[in-house]
Coordinates of C-alpha atoms in Angstrom, one line a residue:
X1 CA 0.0 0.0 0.0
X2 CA 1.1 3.7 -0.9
X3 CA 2.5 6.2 1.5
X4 CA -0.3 7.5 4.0
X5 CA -0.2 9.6 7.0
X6 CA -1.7 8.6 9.6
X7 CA -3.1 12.4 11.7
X8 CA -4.9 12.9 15.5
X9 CA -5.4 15.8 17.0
X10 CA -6.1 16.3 21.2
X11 CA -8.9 19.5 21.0
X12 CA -10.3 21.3 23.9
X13 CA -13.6 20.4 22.2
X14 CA -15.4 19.0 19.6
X15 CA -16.1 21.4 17.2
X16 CA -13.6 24.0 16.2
X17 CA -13.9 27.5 16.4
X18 CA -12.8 30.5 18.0
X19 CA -13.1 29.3 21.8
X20 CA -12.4 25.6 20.6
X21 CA -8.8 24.4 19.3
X22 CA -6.5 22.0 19.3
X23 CA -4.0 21.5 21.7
X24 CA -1.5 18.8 20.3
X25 CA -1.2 17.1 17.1
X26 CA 0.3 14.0 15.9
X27 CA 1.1 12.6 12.3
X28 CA 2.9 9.1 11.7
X29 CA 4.0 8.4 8.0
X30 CA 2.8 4.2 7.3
X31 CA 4.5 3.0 4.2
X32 CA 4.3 -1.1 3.5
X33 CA 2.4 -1.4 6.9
X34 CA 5.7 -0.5 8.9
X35 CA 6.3 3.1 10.6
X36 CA 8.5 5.1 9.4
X37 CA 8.7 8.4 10.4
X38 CA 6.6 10.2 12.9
X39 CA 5.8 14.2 14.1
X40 CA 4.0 15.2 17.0
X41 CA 3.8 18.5 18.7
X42 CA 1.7 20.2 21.6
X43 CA 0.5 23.6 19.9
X44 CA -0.3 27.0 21.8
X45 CA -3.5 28.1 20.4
X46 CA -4.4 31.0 23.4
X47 CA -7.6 29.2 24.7
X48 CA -8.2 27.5 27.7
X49 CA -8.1 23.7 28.3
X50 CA -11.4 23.5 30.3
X51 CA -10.6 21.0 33.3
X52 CA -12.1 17.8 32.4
X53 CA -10.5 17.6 29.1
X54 CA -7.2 18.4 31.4
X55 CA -8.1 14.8 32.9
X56 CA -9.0 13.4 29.9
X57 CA -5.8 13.9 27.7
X58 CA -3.6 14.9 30.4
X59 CA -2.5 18.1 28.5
X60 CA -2.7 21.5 30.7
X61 CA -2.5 25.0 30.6
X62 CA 0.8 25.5 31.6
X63 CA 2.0 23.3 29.0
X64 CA 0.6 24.8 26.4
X65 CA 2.1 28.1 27.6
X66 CA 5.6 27.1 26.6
X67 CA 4.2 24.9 23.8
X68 CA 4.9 26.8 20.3
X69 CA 2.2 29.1 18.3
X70 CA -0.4 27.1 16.4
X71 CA 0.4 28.6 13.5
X72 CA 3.9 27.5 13.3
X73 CA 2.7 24.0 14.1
X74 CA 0.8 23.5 11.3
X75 CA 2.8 25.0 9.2
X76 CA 5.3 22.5 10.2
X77 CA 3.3 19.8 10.2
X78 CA 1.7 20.7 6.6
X79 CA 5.0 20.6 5.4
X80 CA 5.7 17.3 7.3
X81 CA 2.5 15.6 5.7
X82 CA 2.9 17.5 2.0
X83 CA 0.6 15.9 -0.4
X84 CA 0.5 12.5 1.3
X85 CA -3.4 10.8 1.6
X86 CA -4.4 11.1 5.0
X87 CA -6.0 8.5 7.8
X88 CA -7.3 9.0 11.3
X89 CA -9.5 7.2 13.5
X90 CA -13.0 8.8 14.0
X91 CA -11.7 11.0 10.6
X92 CA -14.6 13.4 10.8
X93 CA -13.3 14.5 13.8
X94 CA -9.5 15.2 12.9
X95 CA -10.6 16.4 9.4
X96 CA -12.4 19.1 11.1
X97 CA -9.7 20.4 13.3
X98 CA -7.1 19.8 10.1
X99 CA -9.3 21.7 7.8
X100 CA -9.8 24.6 10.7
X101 CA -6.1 24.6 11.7
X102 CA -4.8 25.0 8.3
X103 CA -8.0 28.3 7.2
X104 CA -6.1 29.9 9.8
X105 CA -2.3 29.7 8.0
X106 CA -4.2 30.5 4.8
X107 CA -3.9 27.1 3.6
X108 CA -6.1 24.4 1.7
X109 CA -6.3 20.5 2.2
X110 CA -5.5 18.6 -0.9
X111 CA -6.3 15.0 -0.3
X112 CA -8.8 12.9 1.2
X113 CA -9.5 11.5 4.7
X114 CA -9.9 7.7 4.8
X115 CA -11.6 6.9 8.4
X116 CA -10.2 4.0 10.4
X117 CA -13.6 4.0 12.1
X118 CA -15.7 3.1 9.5
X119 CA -13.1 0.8 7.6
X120 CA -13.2 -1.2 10.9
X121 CA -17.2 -0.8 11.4
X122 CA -17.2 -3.3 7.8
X123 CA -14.0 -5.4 8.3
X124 CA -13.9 -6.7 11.9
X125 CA -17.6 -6.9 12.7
X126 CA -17.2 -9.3 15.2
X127 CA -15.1 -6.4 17.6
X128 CA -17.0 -5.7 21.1
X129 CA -17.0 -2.1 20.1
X130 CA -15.1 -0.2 17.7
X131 CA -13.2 2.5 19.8
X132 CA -9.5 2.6 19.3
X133 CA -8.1 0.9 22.1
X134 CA -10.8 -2.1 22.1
X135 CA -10.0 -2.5 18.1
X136 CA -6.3 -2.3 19.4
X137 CA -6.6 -4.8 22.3
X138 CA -9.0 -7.4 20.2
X139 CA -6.5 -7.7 17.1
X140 CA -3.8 -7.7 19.9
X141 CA -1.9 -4.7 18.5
X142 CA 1.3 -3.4 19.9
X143 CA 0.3 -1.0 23.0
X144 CA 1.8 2.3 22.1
X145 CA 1.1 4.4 25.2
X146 CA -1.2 6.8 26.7
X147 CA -4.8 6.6 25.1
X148 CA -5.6 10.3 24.6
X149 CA -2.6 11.5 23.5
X150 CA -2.1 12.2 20.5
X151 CA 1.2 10.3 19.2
X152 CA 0.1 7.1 21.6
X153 CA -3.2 7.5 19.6
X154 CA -1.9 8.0 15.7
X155 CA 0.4 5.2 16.5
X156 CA -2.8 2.8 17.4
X157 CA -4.6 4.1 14.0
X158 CA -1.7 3.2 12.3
X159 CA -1.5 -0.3 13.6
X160 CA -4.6 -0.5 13.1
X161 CA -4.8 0.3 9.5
X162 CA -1.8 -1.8 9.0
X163 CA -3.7 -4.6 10.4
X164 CA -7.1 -3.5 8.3
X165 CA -5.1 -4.1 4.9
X166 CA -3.8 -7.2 6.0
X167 CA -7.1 -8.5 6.5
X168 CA -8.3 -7.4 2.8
X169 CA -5.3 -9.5 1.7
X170 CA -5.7 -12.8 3.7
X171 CA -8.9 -13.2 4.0
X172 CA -10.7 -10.9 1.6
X173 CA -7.8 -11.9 -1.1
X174 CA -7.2 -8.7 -2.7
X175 CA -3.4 -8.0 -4.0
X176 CA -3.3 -4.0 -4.6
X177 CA -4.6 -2.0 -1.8
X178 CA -4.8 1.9 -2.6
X179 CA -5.9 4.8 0.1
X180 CA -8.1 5.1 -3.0
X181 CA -10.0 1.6 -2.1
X182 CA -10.0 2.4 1.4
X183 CA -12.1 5.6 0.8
X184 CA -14.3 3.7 -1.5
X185 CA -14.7 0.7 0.9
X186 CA -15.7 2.8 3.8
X187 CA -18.8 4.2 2.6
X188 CA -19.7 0.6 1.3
X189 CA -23.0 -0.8 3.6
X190 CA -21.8 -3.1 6.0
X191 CA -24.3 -5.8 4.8
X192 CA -22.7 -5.5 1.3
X193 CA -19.1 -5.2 1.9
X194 CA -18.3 -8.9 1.6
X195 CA -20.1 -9.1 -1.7
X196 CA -18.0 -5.4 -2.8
X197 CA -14.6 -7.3 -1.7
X198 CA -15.5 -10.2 -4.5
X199 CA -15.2 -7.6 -7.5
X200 CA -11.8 -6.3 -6.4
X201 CA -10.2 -10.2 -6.1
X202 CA -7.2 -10.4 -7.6
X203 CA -6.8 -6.6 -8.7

């Protein structure tokens, strides 16, 4: 499988705006289902980290005081990711903050999200739920650190999505997998992805 970057993004919030930002973003490069290069920084946006997302990702105000500016974060970390197709867990989310984040540098997205989530939701059905750390723990993935951060977390999606293609290949016998598929797979119905997976056999 090509080149893809694997992105997560701790946030005081859901939805960005204004008063809602991210806090600390991650990126790890997955090429041929192996890591190979990673980037992960906390980022200063000048909002407050309301307390119970303080407990939640363990990320505090007065760390982001000496963390650097936003802006030079993302600038960084567009560079870092360049043109690369992108991958997160729960992508909505991070495709949001990435698409926010980079507005504010004057700067455009280029290439698709494919969503771990969803890819999961059709491929390993039989998972108790399909949170990170469960999918993680059931395909008895490497642990990679503290859920809720953001590198510990882009590592998992990467495992993850490492493990995902793997399946397509033993059991669903397809040769050539593409961040292309991936994006086409997840928005397949559930009920019909087995029956999707025969057309591509052998490509």
């Amino acid at each position: 499988m090509e080149r893809i970057a694997v992105i997560d993004f701790e946030t005081t919030g859901i939805t960005p705006s204004s008063h809602c930002r991210a806090t600390e973003i991650a990126v790890v490069i997955l090429e041929r289902g192996q890591i190979v290069d990673r980037y992960q920084s906390l980022m200063n946006a000048g909002v407050r980290v309301p307390g119970f997302i303080e407990q939640l990702t363990g990320i505090s105000n007065a760390m982001l005081r000496s963390a650097p500016p936003a802006e030079r974060v993302m600038n960084e970390v567009n560079e870092f990711v360049g043109t690369t197709p992108l991958m997160a867990h729960n992508a909505a989310f991070d495709q949001k903050f990435w698409d926010f984040e980079l507005g504010l540098i004057r700067r455009t997205r280029l290439q698709k999200f494919a969503c771990s989530l969803l890819l999961a939701r059709r491929l390993m059905p039989s998972a108790p739920n399909h949170k990170l750390g469960t999918l993680n723990a059931y395909a008895q993935l490497p642990h990679t650190g503290q859920a809720h951060r953001a590198l510990a977390d882009a590592e998992m999606a990467a495992n993850l999505t490492a493990h995902l293609a793997q399946e397509l290949r033993r059991t669903h016998g397809l040769r050539e997998l593409s961040h292309d598929l991936l994006c086409t797979l997840q928005k397949v119905p559930a009920a019909k992805i087995n029956e999707h997976l025969k057309k591509h056999r052998g490509f």
